[in-house]
Short mmCIF file of C-alpha atoms in Angstrom, two decimals:
data_model
loop_
_atom_site.label_atom_id
_atom_site.label_comp_id
_atom_site.label_asym_id
_atom_site.label_seq_id
_atom_site.Cartn_x
_atom_site.Cartn_y
_atom_site.Cartn_z
CA MET L 211 11.64 9.23 6.30
CA PHE L 212 7.80 8.40 6.14
CA THR L 213 5.71 6.07 4.61
CA GLY L 214 1.94 8.52 3.84
CA ILE L 215 0.04 6.12 5.97
CA VAL L 216 -2.02 8.29 8.70
CA GLU L 217 -1.70 6.90 12.64
CA GLU L 218 -4.32 8.63 13.92
CA GLN L 219 -5.52 11.77 13.95
CA GLY L 220 -4.05 14.29 16.16
CA GLN L 221 -5.86 17.59 18.07
CA VAL L 222 -4.16 20.59 18.32
CA THR L 223 -4.16 21.50 21.63
CA ALA L 224 -2.62 24.98 21.37
CA ILE L 225 -0.42 27.15 19.27
CA ALA L 226 2.51 29.32 21.05
CA PRO L 227 4.21 32.05 19.23
CA SER L 228 8.28 31.64 19.15
CA GLY L 229 10.06 34.73 18.09
CA ASP L 230 8.89 34.38 14.53
CA GLY L 231 7.40 30.81 14.47
CA VAL L 232 5.56 28.68 16.54
CA ARG L 233 4.97 26.10 19.52
CA LEU L 234 2.82 24.20 18.49
CA THR L 235 1.27 21.15 20.94
CA VAL L 236 -0.89 18.19 19.63
CA ARG L 237 -2.93 15.55 21.89
CA ALA L 238 -1.28 12.59 19.96
CA PRO L 239 -1.98 9.12 21.77
CA LYS L 240 -0.41 7.08 19.46
CA ALA L 241 2.21 8.80 18.43
CA VAL L 242 4.27 9.15 22.18
CA THR L 243 4.64 5.56 23.18
CA ASP L 244 7.43 5.14 21.52
CA ALA L 245 8.17 9.10 20.96
CA THR L 246 11.63 10.48 22.65
CA HIS L 247 13.19 13.73 22.41
CA GLY L 248 13.52 14.97 19.20
CA ALA L 249 11.46 12.32 17.58
CA SER L 250 10.60 13.39 14.07
CA ILE L 251 6.97 12.89 13.86
CA ALA L 252 4.77 14.48 10.37
CA VAL L 253 1.53 16.73 11.78
CA SER L 254 -0.31 17.20 8.24
CA GLY L 255 2.84 16.26 5.86
CA VAL L 256 5.29 18.41 7.89
CA CYS L 257 8.21 16.27 9.59
CA LEU L 258 8.21 17.92 12.88
CA THR L 259 11.05 17.55 16.16
CA VAL L 260 9.66 16.49 19.60
CA VAL L 261 10.75 19.06 21.80
CA ASP L 262 8.69 18.56 24.44
CA GLN L 263 6.38 15.00 25.09
CA GLY L 264 3.21 13.93 27.86
CA ASP L 265 1.17 10.59 28.20
CA ASP L 266 -0.72 11.80 25.40
CA TRP L 267 0.96 15.23 23.04
CA PHE L 268 4.50 16.20 22.21
CA THR L 269 5.35 19.89 21.40
CA ALA L 270 7.23 20.69 18.36
CA ASP L 271 8.29 24.28 17.01
CA VAL L 272 7.44 25.10 13.24
CA MET L 273 10.00 27.92 11.74
CA LYS L 274 8.93 30.73 9.74
CA GLN L 275 9.43 29.43 6.75
CA THR L 276 6.99 26.45 7.52
CA LEU L 277 4.40 28.89 8.79
CA ASP L 278 4.70 29.84 5.10
CA MET L 279 5.26 27.47 2.90
CA SER L 280 2.69 25.35 4.20
CA THR L 281 -1.18 24.97 5.91
CA LEU L 282 -0.02 24.93 10.06
CA ALA L 283 0.29 28.87 10.23
CA LEU L 284 -3.90 28.12 9.26
CA LEU L 285 -3.96 25.89 12.05
CA GLU L 286 -6.56 26.82 14.93
CA THR L 287 -5.94 24.87 18.64
CA GLY L 288 -9.48 22.36 18.53
CA GLY L 289 -8.02 21.47 14.98
CA ALA L 290 -7.55 18.01 13.42
CA VAL L 291 -4.26 17.41 12.36
CA ASN L 292 -2.67 13.74 10.21
CA ILE L 293 -0.40 12.39 12.25
CA GLU L 294 2.54 10.14 11.23
CA ARG L 295 5.78 8.77 13.76
CA ALA L 296 8.59 8.15 11.15
CA MET L 297 8.69 4.75 9.38
CA ALA L 298 10.81 1.82 10.93
CA ALA L 299 13.65 0.44 9.44
CA ASP L 300 12.29 -2.45 9.24
CA GLY L 301 8.64 -1.30 8.83
CA ARG L 302 6.51 -2.18 5.64
CA LEU L 303 6.03 0.48 2.83
CA GLY L 304 3.24 0.55 2.94
CA GLY L 305 2.64 4.51 0.72
CA HIS L 306 5.24 5.95 -0.93
CA ILE L 307 8.70 7.01 0.12
CA VAL L 308 7.43 10.61 1.38
CA GLN L 309 9.87 12.86 3.65
CA GLY L 310 7.99 15.51 4.89
CA HIS L 311 9.79 18.27 2.87
CA ILE L 312 6.39 19.42 1.17
CA ASP L 313 7.34 21.80 -1.42
CA GLY L 314 4.03 24.17 -0.98
CA THR L 315 -0.20 23.69 -1.08
CA GLY L 316 -2.54 23.02 -3.37
CA GLU L 317 -6.41 24.00 -3.03
CA VAL L 318 -9.22 21.49 -2.82
CA LEU L 319 -11.20 22.54 -6.04
CA GLU L 320 -13.87 20.24 -5.68
CA VAL L 321 -15.42 17.58 -4.36
CA ARG L 322 -16.77 14.76 -6.19
CA PRO L 323 -18.85 11.87 -3.63
CA GLY L 324 -19.61 8.77 -4.71
CA ASP L 325 -21.33 5.51 -3.85
CA GLN L 326 -18.03 4.96 -1.75
CA TRP L 327 -15.68 6.97 -2.60
CA ARG L 328 -15.21 11.07 -3.00
CA VAL L 329 -12.94 11.93 -5.72
CA LEU L 330 -10.71 16.07 -4.92
CA ARG L 331 -10.34 17.60 -7.44
CA ILE L 332 -6.59 20.22 -6.50
CA SER L 333 -5.21 22.63 -7.54
CA LEU L 334 -1.25 22.41 -9.19
CA SER L 335 1.34 25.11 -9.15
CA ARG L 336 2.69 25.70 -13.01
CA ALA L 337 6.04 24.36 -10.92
CA LEU L 338 4.78 21.66 -9.81
CA ALA L 339 2.61 20.51 -12.35
CA PRO L 340 5.63 18.23 -14.49
CA LEU L 341 6.32 16.43 -10.85
CA VAL L 342 2.56 14.73 -11.34
CA VAL L 343 1.86 12.16 -13.07
CA ASP L 344 -0.73 9.66 -13.47
CA LYS L 345 -0.80 6.65 -11.28
CA GLY L 346 1.87 7.75 -9.79
CA SER L 347 2.24 8.96 -6.09
CA ILE L 348 1.04 12.08 -4.27
CA ALA L 349 1.49 13.27 -1.13
CA VAL L 350 -1.85 15.67 1.27
CA ASP L 351 -0.99 16.74 4.00
CA GLY L 352 0.97 14.16 4.10
CA VAL L 353 -1.46 11.10 3.27
CA SER L 354 -0.02 9.04 0.48
CA LEU L 355 -2.06 9.08 -2.92
CA THR L 356 -2.20 7.99 -6.21
CA VAL L 357 -3.34 10.34 -8.66
CA SER L 358 -6.13 9.44 -11.28
CA VAL L 359 -6.74 12.18 -13.57
CA THR L 360 -4.46 15.56 -13.95
CA SER L 361 -3.86 18.74 -16.24
CA ASP L 362 -1.32 21.50 -16.07
CA GLU L 363 -3.12 23.35 -13.03
CA TRP L 364 -5.20 20.56 -11.68
CA PHE L 365 -5.28 16.47 -10.50
CA GLU L 366 -7.23 14.09 -9.21
CA VAL L 367 -7.44 11.37 -6.16
CA SER L 368 -9.69 9.17 -5.14
CA LEU L 369 -9.73 8.80 -1.82
CA ILE L 370 -11.20 5.18 -1.16
CA PRO L 371 -14.06 5.10 2.97
CA GLU L 372 -11.03 3.96 5.31
CA THR L 373 -8.78 7.09 3.98
CA LEU L 374 -12.29 9.88 4.24
CA ALA L 375 -13.05 8.10 7.71
CA ALA L 376 -8.64 7.61 9.63
CA THR L 377 -7.61 11.29 8.36
CA THR L 378 -8.28 14.94 7.97
CA LEU L 379 -9.23 14.32 3.91
CA GLY L 380 -12.54 13.40 4.75
CA GLU L 381 -13.92 17.17 6.09
CA ARG L 382 -12.12 18.52 3.89
CA THR L 383 -14.41 20.91 0.99
CA PRO L 384 -13.63 23.59 -1.41
CA SER L 385 -11.17 26.18 -1.16
CA ASP L 386 -9.65 24.50 1.66
CA ARG L 387 -6.24 24.58 1.49
CA VAL L 388 -4.26 21.25 1.66
CA ASN L 389 -0.25 20.21 1.56
CA LEU L 390 1.29 18.73 -1.28
CA GLU L 391 4.58 16.81 -1.20
CA THR L 392 5.77 15.85 -4.11
CA ASP L 393 7.01 12.21 -5.71
CA ILE L 394 11.00 12.50 -4.73
CA LEU L 395 12.05 10.93 -7.61
CA ALA L 396 10.48 12.69 -10.01
CA ARG L 397 12.29 16.23 -7.62
CA HIS L 398 15.46 13.86 -8.27
CA VAL L 399 14.85 13.81 -12.24
CA GLN L 400 13.89 16.99 -12.62
CA ARG L 401 17.02 18.68 -11.28
CA LEU L 402 19.72 15.52 -13.24
CA LEU L 403 17.60 16.83 -16.70
CA ALA L 404 18.00 20.29 -15.41
CA PHE L 405 22.20 20.38 -15.44
CA ALA L 406 22.22 16.85 -18.13
CA PRO L 407 23.84 18.48 -21.33
CA SER L 408 21.95 19.77 -24.21
CA HIS L 409 24.80 20.03 -27.03
CA PRO L 410 26.55 17.30 -29.20
CA THR L 411 30.15 17.13 -29.49
CA GLU L 412 31.50 16.37 -33.02
CA GLU L 413 32.18 12.25 -31.47
CA GLY L 414 28.75 12.40 -31.36
CA GLY L 415 28.40 12.43 -27.45
CA SER L 416 26.66 15.07 -24.89
CA ARG L 417 29.17 17.71 -23.78
#
């Protein structure tokens, strides 16, 4: 479990084929200070499991399904990624509940600069659109953000200077793809409604 508060920007140092997936090595000095074998670390929003580590790096396996659904398939050696360790049970929930199980990707459609912030408009698939609401939470490349405006095909988020400096979102430009994870509460509600009774009984109840 994560909060969407990025702790550092890591650097990809190696990408090696591993079956139908890859083995990814990332330099992330802060993340490995208390990491152990089997620990969970979010890499640009994707929860990965530590299989090896050193003084300032860790290695994780990325399976084919994850590569197909995320931007991790687009990573190159030397590239920057957002890093967050799993939330401690006694920690503060500074962002929102993030699982590291992304729903898919979106395309940056527009970047609008402001005096002290930057607005990103990001494409939204028809399947995800019902799960994204104005003033709701969404994780973009693992960063907890508040949706400022949404439509059936896109949504917008406003990035403050700290977010621009501390995460990879400050480098995003139109046509870039980003990982998206919608609010887990919205996903549960959608699933419950899919199974909700739709026809009232003669007694006025539901069946």
